[in-house]
Amino acid sequence: MTNVFPSRGRSFAINQTHWYRIADGAVTEHDAVRDDLGMTKQLGRFPPQPSYIVRMLLGRPRERRAQRHSERVDATARDKRKSV
């Protein structure tokens, strides 16, 4: 969502907690708790301005199209590797 959330050059500080489950030397599960609301308040993103909400709603389809394109490129590369 980089087009929807442009950088404002602000700093923020939040606490996060992460839990990992490891089995046979590999991470099998990951859980996290973070303060997203506190972060958005510090960055001046909450409460959102009406223009921000419009940009977010318009940006979501763009980001989804970009994600689908990226997935197609990855699938094509995988198919080429399989055929070799």
PDB file of C-alpha atoms in Angstrom:
ATOM      1  CA  MET A   1       0.000   0.000   0.000  1.00  0.00           C
ATOM      2  CA  THR A   2       2.942   2.297  -0.588  1.00  0.00           C
ATOM      3  CA  ASN A   3       0.918   4.465  -2.986  1.00  0.00           C
ATOM      4  CA  VAL A   4      -1.871   4.828  -0.440  1.00  0.00           C
ATOM      5  CA  PHE A   5       0.350   5.509   2.569  1.00  0.00           C
ATOM      6  CA  PRO A   6       3.067   7.882   1.351  1.00  0.00           C
ATOM      7  CA  SER A   7       5.916   8.570   3.720  1.00  0.00           C
ATOM      8  CA  ARG A   8       5.669  11.713   5.812  1.00  0.00           C
ATOM      9  CA  GLY A   9       9.145  11.374   7.299  1.00  0.00           C
ATOM     10  CA  ARG A  10       7.810  10.940  10.848  1.00  0.00           C
ATOM     11  CA  SER A  11       9.249   8.681  13.524  1.00  0.00           C
ATOM     12  CA  PHE A  12       7.281   6.454  15.867  1.00  0.00           C
ATOM     13  CA  ALA A  13       7.885   4.009  18.685  1.00  0.00           C
ATOM     14  CA  ILE A  14       5.741   0.966  19.449  1.00  0.00           C
ATOM     15  CA  ASN A  15       6.080  -2.249  21.394  1.00  0.00           C
ATOM     16  CA  GLN A  16       5.755  -5.604  19.687  1.00  0.00           C
ATOM     17  CA  THR A  17       5.793  -9.129  21.039  1.00  0.00           C
ATOM     18  CA  HIS A  18       6.576 -12.150  18.873  1.00  0.00           C
ATOM     19  CA  TRP A  19       6.223 -15.843  19.696  1.00  0.00           C
ATOM     20  CA  TYR A  20       7.774 -18.578  17.605  1.00  0.00           C
ATOM     21  CA  ARG A  21       7.186 -22.321  17.691  1.00  0.00           C
ATOM     22  CA  ILE A  22      10.165 -24.285  16.474  1.00  0.00           C
ATOM     23  CA  ALA A  23      10.032 -27.947  15.524  1.00  0.00           C
ATOM     24  CA  ASP A  24      12.851 -29.962  13.969  1.00  0.00           C
ATOM     25  CA  GLY A  25      15.010 -26.849  13.715  1.00  0.00           C
ATOM     26  CA  ALA A  26      12.450 -24.848  11.697  1.00  0.00           C
ATOM     27  CA  VAL A  27       9.928 -22.177  12.614  1.00  0.00           C
ATOM     28  CA  THR A  28       6.508 -23.824  12.367  1.00  0.00           C
ATOM     29  CA  GLU A  29       4.365 -21.055  13.834  1.00  0.00           C
ATOM     30  CA  HIS A  30       4.645 -17.328  14.441  1.00  0.00           C
ATOM     31  CA  ASP A  31       2.296 -15.102  16.426  1.00  0.00           C
ATOM     32  CA  ALA A  32       2.697 -11.380  17.015  1.00  0.00           C
ATOM     33  CA  VAL A  33       0.990  -8.652  18.988  1.00  0.00           C
ATOM     34  CA  ARG A  34       1.654  -5.060  18.015  1.00  0.00           C
ATOM     35  CA  ASP A  35       0.078  -1.686  18.644  1.00  0.00           C
ATOM     36  CA  ASP A  36      -1.071  -0.638  15.170  1.00  0.00           C
ATOM     37  CA  LEU A  37      -3.573   1.900  16.514  1.00  0.00           C
ATOM     38  CA  GLY A  38      -0.876   3.574  18.625  1.00  0.00           C
ATOM     39  CA  MET A  39       1.410   3.690  15.607  1.00  0.00           C
ATOM     40  CA  THR A  40      -1.222   5.251  13.351  1.00  0.00           C
ATOM     41  CA  LYS A  41      -1.992   7.879  15.986  1.00  0.00           C
ATOM     42  CA  GLN A  42       1.702   8.775  16.318  1.00  0.00           C
ATOM     43  CA  LEU A  43       2.043   9.026  12.542  1.00  0.00           C
ATOM     44  CA  GLY A  44      -0.986  11.301  12.286  1.00  0.00           C
ATOM     45  CA  ARG A  45      -3.005   8.749  10.322  1.00  0.00           C
ATOM     46  CA  PHE A  46      -5.792   8.361  12.875  1.00  0.00           C
ATOM     47  CA  PRO A  47      -8.439   9.559  12.744  1.00  0.00           C
ATOM     48  CA  PRO A  48      -8.156   9.547   8.952  1.00  0.00           C
ATOM     49  CA  GLN A  49      -9.055  12.591   6.919  1.00  0.00           C
ATOM     50  CA  PRO A  50     -11.781  12.152   4.259  1.00  0.00           C
ATOM     51  CA  SER A  51      -9.258  12.649   1.439  1.00  0.00           C
ATOM     52  CA  TYR A  52      -7.115   9.890   2.945  1.00  0.00           C
ATOM     53  CA  ILE A  53     -10.058   7.471   2.981  1.00  0.00           C
ATOM     54  CA  VAL A  54     -10.729   8.199  -0.692  1.00  0.00           C
ATOM     55  CA  ARG A  55      -7.047   7.631  -1.593  1.00  0.00           C
ATOM     56  CA  MET A  56      -7.059   4.366   0.341  1.00  0.00           C
ATOM     57  CA  LEU A  57     -10.191   3.095  -1.394  1.00  0.00           C
ATOM     58  CA  LEU A  58      -8.853   4.063  -4.823  1.00  0.00           C
ATOM     59  CA  GLY A  59      -5.438   2.578  -4.088  1.00  0.00           C
ATOM     60  CA  ARG A  60      -6.640  -0.862  -3.053  1.00  0.00           C
ATOM     61  CA  PRO A  61      -7.524  -2.021  -6.590  1.00  0.00           C
ATOM     62  CA  ARG A  62      -4.138  -0.747  -7.862  1.00  0.00           C
ATOM     63  CA  GLU A  63      -2.303  -2.724  -5.191  1.00  0.00           C
ATOM     64  CA  ARG A  64      -4.370  -5.841  -5.918  1.00  0.00           C
ATOM     65  CA  ARG A  65      -3.609  -5.567  -9.644  1.00  0.00           C
ATOM     66  CA  ALA A  66       0.099  -5.195  -8.849  1.00  0.00           C
ATOM     67  CA  GLN A  67      -0.056  -8.254  -6.581  1.00  0.00           C
ATOM     68  CA  ARG A  68      -1.803 -10.351  -9.249  1.00  0.00           C
ATOM     69  CA  HIS A  69       0.773  -9.248 -11.830  1.00  0.00           C
ATOM     70  CA  SER A  70       3.602 -10.224  -9.492  1.00  0.00           C
ATOM     71  CA  GLU A  71       1.988 -13.631  -8.896  1.00  0.00           C
ATOM     72  CA  ARG A  72       1.633 -14.196 -12.671  1.00  0.00           C
ATOM     73  CA  VAL A  73       5.296 -13.315 -13.229  1.00  0.00           C
ATOM     74  CA  ASP A  74       6.314 -15.742 -10.470  1.00  0.00           C
ATOM     75  CA  ALA A  75       4.116 -18.502 -11.934  1.00  0.00           C
ATOM     76  CA  THR A  76       5.588 -17.955 -15.408  1.00  0.00           C
ATOM     77  CA  ALA A  77       9.117 -18.188 -14.020  1.00  0.00           C
ATOM     78  CA  ARG A  78       8.206 -21.425 -12.189  1.00  0.00           C
ATOM     79  CA  ASP A  79       6.714 -22.893 -15.357  1.00  0.00           C
ATOM     80  CA  LYS A  80       9.863 -22.073 -17.326  1.00  0.00           C
ATOM     81  CA  ARG A  81      12.030 -23.756 -14.706  1.00  0.00           C
ATOM     82  CA  LYS A  82       9.838 -26.887 -14.792  1.00  0.00           C
ATOM     83  CA  SER A  83      10.017 -27.171 -18.583  1.00  0.00           C
ATOM     84  CA  VAL A  84      13.815 -27.067 -18.623  1.00  0.00           C
TER      85      VAL A  84
END
